[in-house]
Coordinates of N, CA and C and ligand atoms in Angstrom, one line a residue:
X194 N -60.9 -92.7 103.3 CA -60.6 -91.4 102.7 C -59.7 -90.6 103.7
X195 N -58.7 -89.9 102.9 CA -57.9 -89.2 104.0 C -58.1 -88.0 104.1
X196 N -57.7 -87.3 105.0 CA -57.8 -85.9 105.4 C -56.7 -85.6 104.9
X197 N -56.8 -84.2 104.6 CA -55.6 -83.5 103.6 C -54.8 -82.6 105.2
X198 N -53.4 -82.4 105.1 CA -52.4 -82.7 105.5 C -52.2 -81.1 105.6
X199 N -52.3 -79.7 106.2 CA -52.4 -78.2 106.2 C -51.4 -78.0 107.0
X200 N -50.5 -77.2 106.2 CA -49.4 -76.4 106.8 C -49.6 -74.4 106.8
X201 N -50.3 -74.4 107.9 CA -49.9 -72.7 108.2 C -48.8 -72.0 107.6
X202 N -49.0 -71.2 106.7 CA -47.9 -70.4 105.9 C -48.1 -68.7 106.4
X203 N -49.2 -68.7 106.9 CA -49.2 -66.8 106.9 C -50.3 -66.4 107.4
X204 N -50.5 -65.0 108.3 CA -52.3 -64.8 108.9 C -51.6 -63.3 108.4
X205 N -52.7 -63.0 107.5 CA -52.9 -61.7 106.8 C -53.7 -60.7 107.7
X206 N -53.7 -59.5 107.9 CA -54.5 -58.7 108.1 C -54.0 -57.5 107.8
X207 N -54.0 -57.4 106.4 CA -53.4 -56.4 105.2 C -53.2 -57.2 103.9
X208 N -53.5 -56.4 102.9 CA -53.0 -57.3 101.8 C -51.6 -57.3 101.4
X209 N -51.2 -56.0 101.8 CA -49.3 -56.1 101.7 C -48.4 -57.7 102.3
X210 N -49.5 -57.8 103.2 CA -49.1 -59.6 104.0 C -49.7 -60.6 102.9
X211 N -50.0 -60.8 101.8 CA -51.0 -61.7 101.4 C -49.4 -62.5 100.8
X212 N -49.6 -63.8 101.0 CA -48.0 -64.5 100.3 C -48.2 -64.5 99.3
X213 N -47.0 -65.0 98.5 CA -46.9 -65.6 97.3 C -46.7 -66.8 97.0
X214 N -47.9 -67.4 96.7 CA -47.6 -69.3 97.1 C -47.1 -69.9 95.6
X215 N -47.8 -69.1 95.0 CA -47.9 -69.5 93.0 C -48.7 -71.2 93.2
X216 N -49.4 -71.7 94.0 CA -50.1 -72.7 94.0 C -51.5 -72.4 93.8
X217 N -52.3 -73.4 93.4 CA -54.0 -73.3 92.8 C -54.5 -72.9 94.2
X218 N -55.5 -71.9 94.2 CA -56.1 -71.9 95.7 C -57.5 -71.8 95.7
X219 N -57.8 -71.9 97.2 CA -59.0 -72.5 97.2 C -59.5 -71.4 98.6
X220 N -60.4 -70.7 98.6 CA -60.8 -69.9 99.6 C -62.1 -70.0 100.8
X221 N -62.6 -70.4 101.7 CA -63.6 -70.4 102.2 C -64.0 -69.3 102.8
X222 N -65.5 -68.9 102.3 CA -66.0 -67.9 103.3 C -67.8 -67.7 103.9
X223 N -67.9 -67.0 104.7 CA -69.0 -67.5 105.2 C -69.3 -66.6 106.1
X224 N -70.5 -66.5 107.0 CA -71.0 -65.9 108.1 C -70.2 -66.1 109.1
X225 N -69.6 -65.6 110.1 CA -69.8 -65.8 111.4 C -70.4 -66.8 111.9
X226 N -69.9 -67.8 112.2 CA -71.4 -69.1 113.1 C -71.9 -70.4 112.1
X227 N -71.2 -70.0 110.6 CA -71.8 -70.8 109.6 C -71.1 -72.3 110.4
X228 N -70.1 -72.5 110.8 CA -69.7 -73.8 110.7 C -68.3 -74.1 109.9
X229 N -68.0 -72.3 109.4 CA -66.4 -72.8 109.0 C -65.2 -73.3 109.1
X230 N -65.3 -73.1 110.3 CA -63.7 -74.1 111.0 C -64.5 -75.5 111.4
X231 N -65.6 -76.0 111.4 CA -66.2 -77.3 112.0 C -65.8 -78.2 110.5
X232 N -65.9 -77.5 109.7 CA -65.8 -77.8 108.2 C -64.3 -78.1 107.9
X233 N -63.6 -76.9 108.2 CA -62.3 -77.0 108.0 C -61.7 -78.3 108.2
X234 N -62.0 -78.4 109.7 CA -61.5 -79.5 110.9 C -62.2 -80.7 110.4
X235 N -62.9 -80.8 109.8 CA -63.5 -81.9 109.5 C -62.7 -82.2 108.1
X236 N -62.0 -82.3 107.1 CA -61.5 -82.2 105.8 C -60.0 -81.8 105.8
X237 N -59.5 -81.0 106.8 CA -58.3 -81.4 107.3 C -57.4 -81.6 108.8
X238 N -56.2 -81.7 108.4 CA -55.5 -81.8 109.9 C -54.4 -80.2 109.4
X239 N -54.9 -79.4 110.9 CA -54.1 -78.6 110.6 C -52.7 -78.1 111.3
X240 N -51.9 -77.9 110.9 CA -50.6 -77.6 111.7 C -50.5 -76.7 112.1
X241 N -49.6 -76.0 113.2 CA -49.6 -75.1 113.9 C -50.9 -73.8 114.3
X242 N -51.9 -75.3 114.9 CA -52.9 -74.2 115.2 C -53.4 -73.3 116.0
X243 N -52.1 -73.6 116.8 CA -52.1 -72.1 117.9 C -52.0 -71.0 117.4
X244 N -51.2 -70.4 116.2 CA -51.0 -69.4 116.0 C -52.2 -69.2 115.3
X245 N -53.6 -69.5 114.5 CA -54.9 -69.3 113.9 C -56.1 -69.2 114.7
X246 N -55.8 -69.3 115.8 CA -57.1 -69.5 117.2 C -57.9 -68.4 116.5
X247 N -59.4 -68.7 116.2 CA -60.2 -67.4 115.2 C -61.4 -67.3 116.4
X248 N -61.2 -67.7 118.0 CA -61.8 -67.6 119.2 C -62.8 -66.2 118.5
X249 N -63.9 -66.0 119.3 CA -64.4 -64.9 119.3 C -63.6 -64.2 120.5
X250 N -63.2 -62.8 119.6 CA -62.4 -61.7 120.9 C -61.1 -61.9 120.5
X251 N -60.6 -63.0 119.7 CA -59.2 -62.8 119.1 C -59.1 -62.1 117.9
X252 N -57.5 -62.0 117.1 CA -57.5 -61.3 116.8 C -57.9 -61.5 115.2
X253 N -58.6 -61.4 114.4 CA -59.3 -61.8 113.1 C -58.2 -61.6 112.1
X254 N -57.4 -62.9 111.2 CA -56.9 -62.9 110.2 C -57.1 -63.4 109.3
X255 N -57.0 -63.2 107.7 CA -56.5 -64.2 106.7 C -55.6 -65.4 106.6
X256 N -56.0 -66.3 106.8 CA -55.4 -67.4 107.0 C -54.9 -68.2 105.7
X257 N -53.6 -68.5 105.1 CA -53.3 -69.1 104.5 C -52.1 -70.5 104.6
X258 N -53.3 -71.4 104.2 CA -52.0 -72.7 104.2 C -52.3 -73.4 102.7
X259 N -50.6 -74.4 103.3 CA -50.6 -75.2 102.3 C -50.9 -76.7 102.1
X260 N -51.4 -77.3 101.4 CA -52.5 -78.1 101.4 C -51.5 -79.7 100.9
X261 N -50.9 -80.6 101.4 CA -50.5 -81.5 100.6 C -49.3 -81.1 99.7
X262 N -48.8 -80.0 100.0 CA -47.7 -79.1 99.3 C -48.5 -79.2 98.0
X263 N -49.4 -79.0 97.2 CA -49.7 -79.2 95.9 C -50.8 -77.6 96.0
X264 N -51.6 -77.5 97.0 CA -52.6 -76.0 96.5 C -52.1 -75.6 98.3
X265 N -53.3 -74.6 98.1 CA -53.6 -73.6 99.3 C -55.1 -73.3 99.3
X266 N -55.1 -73.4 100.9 CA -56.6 -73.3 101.1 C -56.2 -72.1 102.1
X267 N -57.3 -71.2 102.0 CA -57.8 -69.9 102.7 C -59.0 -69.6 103.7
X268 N -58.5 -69.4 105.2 CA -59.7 -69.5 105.6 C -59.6 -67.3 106.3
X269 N -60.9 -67.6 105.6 CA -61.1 -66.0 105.6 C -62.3 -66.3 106.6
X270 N -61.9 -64.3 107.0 CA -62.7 -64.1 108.7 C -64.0 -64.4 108.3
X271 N -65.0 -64.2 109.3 CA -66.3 -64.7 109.2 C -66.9 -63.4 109.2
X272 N -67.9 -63.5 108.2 CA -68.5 -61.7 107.5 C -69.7 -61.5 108.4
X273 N -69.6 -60.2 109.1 CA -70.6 -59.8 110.3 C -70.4 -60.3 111.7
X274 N -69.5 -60.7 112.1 CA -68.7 -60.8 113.1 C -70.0 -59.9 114.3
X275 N -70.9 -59.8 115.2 CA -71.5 -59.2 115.8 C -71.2 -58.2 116.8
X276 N -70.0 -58.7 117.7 CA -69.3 -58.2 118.7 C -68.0 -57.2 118.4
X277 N -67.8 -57.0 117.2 CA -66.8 -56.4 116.7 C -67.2 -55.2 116.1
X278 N -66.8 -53.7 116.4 CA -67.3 -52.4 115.6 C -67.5 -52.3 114.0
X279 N -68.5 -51.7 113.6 CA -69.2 -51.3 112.6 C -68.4 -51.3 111.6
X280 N -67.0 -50.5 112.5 CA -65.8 -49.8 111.4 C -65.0 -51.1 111.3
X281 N -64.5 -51.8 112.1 CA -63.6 -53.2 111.8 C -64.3 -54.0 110.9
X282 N -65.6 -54.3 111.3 CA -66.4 -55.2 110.2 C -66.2 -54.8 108.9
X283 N -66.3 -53.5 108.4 CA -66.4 -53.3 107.2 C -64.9 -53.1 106.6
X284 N -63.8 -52.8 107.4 CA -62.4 -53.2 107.0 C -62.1 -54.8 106.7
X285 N -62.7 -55.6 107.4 CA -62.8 -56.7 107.1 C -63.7 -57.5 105.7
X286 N -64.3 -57.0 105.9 CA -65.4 -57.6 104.5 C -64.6 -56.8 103.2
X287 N -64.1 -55.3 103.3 CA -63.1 -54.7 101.9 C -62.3 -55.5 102.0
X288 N -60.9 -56.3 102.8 CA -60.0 -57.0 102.7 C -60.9 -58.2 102.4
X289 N -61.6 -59.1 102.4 CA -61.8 -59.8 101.8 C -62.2 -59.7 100.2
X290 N -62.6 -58.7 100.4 CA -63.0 -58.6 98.3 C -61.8 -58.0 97.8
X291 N -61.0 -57.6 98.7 CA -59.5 -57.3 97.6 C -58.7 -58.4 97.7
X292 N -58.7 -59.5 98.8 CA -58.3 -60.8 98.7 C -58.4 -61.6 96.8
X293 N -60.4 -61.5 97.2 CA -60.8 -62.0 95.5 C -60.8 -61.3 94.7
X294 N -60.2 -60.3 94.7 CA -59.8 -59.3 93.1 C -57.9 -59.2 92.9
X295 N -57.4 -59.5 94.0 CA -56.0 -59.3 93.6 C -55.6 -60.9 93.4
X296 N -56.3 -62.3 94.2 CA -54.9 -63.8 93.9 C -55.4 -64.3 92.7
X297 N -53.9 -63.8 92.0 CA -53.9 -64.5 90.4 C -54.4 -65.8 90.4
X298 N -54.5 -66.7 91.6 CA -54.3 -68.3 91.5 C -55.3 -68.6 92.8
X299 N -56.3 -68.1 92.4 CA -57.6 -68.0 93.2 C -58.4 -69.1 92.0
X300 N -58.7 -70.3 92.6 CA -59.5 -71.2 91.3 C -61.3 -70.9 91.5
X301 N -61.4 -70.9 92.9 CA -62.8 -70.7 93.3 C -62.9 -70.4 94.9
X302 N -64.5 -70.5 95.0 CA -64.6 -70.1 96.3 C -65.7 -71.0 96.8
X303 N -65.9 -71.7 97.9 CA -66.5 -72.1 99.0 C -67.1 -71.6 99.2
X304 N -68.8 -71.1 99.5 CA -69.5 -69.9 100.3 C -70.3 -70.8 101.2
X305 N -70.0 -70.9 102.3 CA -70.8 -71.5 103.1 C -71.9 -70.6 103.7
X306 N -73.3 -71.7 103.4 CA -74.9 -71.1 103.8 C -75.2 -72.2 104.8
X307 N -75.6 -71.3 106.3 CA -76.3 -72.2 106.9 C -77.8 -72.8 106.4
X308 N -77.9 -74.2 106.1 CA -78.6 -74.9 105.7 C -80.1 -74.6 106.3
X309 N -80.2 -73.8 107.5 CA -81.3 -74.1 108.0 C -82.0 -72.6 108.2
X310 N -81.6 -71.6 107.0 CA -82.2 -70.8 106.8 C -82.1 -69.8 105.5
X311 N -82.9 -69.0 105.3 CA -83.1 -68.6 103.8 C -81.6 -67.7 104.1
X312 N -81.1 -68.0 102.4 CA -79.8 -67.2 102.4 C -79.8 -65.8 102.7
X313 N -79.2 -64.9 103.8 CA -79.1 -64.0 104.7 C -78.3 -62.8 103.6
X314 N -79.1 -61.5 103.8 CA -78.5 -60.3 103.2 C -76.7 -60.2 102.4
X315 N -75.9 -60.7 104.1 CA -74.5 -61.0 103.8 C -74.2 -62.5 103.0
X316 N -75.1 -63.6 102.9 CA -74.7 -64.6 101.8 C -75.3 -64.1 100.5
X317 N -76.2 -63.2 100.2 CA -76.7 -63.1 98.9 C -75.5 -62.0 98.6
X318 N -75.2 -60.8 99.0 CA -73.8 -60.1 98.7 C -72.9 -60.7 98.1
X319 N -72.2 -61.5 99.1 CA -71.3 -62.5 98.7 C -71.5 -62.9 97.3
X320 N -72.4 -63.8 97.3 CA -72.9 -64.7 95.5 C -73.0 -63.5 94.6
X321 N -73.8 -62.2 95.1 CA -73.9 -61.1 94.0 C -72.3 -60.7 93.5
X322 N -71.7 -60.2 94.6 CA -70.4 -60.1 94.1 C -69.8 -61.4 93.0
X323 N -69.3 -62.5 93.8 CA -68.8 -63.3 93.3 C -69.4 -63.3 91.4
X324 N -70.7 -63.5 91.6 CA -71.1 -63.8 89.9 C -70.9 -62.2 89.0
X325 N -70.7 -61.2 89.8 CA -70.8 -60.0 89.1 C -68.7 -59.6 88.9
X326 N -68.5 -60.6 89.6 CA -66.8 -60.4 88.9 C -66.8 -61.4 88.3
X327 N -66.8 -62.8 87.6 CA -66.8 -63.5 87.2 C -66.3 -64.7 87.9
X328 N -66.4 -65.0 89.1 CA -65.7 -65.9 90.1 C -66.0 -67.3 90.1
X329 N -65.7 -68.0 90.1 CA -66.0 -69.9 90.0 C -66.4 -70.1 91.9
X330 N -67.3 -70.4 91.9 CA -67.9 -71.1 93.3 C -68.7 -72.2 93.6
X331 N -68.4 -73.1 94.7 CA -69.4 -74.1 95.1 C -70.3 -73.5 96.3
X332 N -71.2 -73.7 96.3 CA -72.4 -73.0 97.5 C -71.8 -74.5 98.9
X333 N -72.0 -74.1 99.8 CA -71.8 -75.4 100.9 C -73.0 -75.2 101.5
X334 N -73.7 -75.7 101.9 CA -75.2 -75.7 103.0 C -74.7 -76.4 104.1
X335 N -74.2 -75.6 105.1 CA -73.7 -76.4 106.2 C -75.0 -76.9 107.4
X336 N -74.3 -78.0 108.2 CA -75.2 -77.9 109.4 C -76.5 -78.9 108.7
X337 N -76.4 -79.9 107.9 CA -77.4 -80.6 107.0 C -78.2 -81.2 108.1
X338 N -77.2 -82.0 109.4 CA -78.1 -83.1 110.5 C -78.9 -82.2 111.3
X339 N -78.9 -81.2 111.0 CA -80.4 -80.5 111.6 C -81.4 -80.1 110.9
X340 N -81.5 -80.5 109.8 CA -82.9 -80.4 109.3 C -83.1 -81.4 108.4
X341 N -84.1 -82.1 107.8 CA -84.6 -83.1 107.3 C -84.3 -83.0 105.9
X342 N -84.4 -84.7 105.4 CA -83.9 -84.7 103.6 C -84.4 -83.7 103.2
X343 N -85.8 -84.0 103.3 CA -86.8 -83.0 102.7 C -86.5 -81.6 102.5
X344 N -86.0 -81.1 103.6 CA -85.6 -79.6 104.1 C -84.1 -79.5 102.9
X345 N -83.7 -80.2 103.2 CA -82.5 -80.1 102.4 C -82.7 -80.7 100.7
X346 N -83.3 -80.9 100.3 CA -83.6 -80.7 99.0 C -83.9 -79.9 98.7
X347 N -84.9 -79.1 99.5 CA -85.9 -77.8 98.9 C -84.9 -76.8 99.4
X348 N -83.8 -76.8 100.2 CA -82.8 -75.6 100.3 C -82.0 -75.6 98.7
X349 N -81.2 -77.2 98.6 CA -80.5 -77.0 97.5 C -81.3 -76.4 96.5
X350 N -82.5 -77.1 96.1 CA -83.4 -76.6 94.9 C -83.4 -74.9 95.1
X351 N -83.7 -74.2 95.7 CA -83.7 -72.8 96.1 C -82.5 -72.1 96.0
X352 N -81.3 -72.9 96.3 CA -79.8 -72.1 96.1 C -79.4 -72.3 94.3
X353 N -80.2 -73.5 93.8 CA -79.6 -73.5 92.5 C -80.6 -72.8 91.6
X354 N -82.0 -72.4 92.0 CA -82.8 -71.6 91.3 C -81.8 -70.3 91.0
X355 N -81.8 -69.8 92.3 CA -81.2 -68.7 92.6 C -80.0 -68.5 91.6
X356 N -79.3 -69.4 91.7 CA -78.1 -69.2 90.9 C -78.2 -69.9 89.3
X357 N -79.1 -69.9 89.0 CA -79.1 -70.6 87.3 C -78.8 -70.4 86.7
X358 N -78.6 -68.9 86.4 CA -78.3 -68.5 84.9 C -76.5 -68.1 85.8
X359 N -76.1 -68.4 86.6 CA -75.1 -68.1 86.9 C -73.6 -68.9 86.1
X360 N -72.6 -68.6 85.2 CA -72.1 -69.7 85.2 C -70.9 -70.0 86.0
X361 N -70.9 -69.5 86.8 CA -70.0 -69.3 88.1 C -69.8 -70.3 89.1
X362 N -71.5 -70.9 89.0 CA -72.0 -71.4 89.9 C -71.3 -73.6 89.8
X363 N -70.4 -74.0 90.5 CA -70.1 -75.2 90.3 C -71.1 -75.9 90.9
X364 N -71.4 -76.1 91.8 CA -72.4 -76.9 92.9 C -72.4 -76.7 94.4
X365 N -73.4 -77.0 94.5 CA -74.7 -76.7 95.8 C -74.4 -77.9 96.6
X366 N -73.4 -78.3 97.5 CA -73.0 -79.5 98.3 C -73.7 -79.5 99.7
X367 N -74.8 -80.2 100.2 CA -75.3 -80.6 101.1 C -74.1 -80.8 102.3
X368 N -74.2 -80.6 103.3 CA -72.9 -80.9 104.7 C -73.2 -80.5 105.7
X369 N -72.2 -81.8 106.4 CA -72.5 -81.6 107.7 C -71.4 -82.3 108.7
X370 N -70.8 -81.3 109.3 CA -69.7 -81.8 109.6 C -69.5 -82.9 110.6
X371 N -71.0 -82.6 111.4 CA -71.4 -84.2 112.0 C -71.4 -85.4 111.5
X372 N -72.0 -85.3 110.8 CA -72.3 -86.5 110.7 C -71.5 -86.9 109.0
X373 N -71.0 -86.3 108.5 CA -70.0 -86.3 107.2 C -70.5 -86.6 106.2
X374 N -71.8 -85.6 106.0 CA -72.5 -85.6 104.5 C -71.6 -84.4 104.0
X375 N -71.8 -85.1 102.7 CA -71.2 -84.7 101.7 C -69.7 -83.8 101.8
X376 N -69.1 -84.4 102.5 CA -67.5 -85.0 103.0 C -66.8 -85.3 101.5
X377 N -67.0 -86.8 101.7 CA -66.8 -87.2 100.3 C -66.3 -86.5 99.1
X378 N -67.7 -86.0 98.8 CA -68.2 -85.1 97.5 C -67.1 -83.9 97.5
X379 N -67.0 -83.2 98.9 CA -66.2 -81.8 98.3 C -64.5 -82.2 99.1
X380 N -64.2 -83.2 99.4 CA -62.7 -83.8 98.8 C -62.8 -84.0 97.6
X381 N -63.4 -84.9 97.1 CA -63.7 -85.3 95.5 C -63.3 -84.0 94.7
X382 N -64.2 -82.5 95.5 CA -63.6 -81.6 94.0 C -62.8 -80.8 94.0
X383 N -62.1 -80.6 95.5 CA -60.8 -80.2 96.4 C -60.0 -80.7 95.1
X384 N -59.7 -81.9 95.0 CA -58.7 -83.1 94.3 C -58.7 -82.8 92.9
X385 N -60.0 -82.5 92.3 CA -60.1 -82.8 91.0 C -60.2 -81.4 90.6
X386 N -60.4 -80.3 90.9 CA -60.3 -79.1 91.0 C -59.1 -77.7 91.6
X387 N -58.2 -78.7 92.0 CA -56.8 -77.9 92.6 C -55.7 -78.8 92.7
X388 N -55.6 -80.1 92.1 CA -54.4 -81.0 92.1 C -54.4 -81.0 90.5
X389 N -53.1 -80.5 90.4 CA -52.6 -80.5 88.5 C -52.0 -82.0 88.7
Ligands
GDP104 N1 -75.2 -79.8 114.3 C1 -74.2 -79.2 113.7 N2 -73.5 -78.2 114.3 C2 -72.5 -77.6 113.7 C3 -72.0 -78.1 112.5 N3 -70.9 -77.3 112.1 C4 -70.8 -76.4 113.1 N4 -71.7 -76.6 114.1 C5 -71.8 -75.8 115.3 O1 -72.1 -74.4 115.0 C6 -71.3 -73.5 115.8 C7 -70.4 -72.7 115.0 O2 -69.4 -73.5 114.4 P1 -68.0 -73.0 113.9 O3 -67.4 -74.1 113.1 O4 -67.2 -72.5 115.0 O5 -68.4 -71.8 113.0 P2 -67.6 -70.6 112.3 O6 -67.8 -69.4 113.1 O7 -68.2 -70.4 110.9 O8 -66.1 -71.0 112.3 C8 -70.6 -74.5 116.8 O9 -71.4 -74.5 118.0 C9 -70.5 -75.8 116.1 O10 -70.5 -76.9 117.0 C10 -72.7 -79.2 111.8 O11 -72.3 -79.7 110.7 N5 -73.7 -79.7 112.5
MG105 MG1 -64.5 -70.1 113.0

């Protein structure tokens, strides 16, 4: 299986900066600490990644590249950032929901939930929003090699109760970027979900 091929196109921190790719896109977002870039880096190779360093203490952007020249994947800041003021956090979390209300060619969203605990104030927001605009999303449970099948059954069963009557809701993908559970699965819908 190959790793998809990411070319850095642009780091937003405004929407006036948001490009114009006209390609299918694909957005990731998550907590702070979820395991977003472990994720990233695990599913692709990225180019020029000095200029995206999302270090804690640097400077927080919207990240847009291009994916196989065919879509664009988005890696958005991480929501609740701890070390960052009250007032930046919440400029940050508005630029992200005007991200998902202004790109015409937004197909869905990624919401990564750490696996190894009940979905957190800022992940239930997120899914409220998303299903209350009408948004297409896959749930990610990151961080799977730390808790047991078991554990992770009874998470997925819990993220898809939660979301049932949702029809927003694509699927609930077990992962880990250790050990490359459910790898596979969300290339699989990367491909089949953003390659015309
Ligand atoms: N065991 C395990 N640790 C992970 C996994 N993904 C991320 N981590 C760890 O979780 C921490 C945060 O990961 P990072 O990818 O930087 O999270 P981000 O803030 O969401 O970008 C780091 O210490 C990672 O090594 C995983 O799948 N399994
Ligand atoms: Mg990160």
């Amino acid at each position: 299986m190959r790793a998809f091929e990411a070319n850095f196109v642009a780091a937003a921190d405004h929407e006036n900066e948001f490009p114009n790719l006209h390609l299918p896109e694909v957005a990731f977002a998550g907590r702070s600490n979820v395991g977003k870039s472990s994720l990233l880096n695990s599913i692709i190779n990225r180019k020029n990644l000095a200029r995206t360093s999302s270090s804690p203490g640097k400077t927080q952007t919207i990240n847009f590249y291009v994916v196989d020249d065919k879509w664009s994947l988005v890696d958005l800041p991480g929501f609740g950032y701890a070390s960052i003021s009250k007032k930046t956090r919440s400029y940050w979390e508005l630029l992200i929901f005007i991200y998902f209300e202004t790109r015409k060619d937004l197909k869905f969203v990624c919401c990564l939930i750490d696996s190894r605990h009940d979905p957190q104030p800022k992940d239930l927001a997120l899914l409220e929003w998303l299903v209350n605009n009408n948004k297409r999303f896959i749930v990610i449970l990151t961080k799977c090699d730390k808790i047991t099948e078991k554990a992770i059954t009874e998470r997925r069963e819990q993220l898809l109760n939660l979301l049932a009557q949702c029809d927003g809701l694509m699927d609930v993908v077990a992962y880990s970027s250790e050990s490359g559970l459910g790898k596979k699965d969300l290339i699989g819908m990367l491909n089949k979900y953003l390659v015309r």
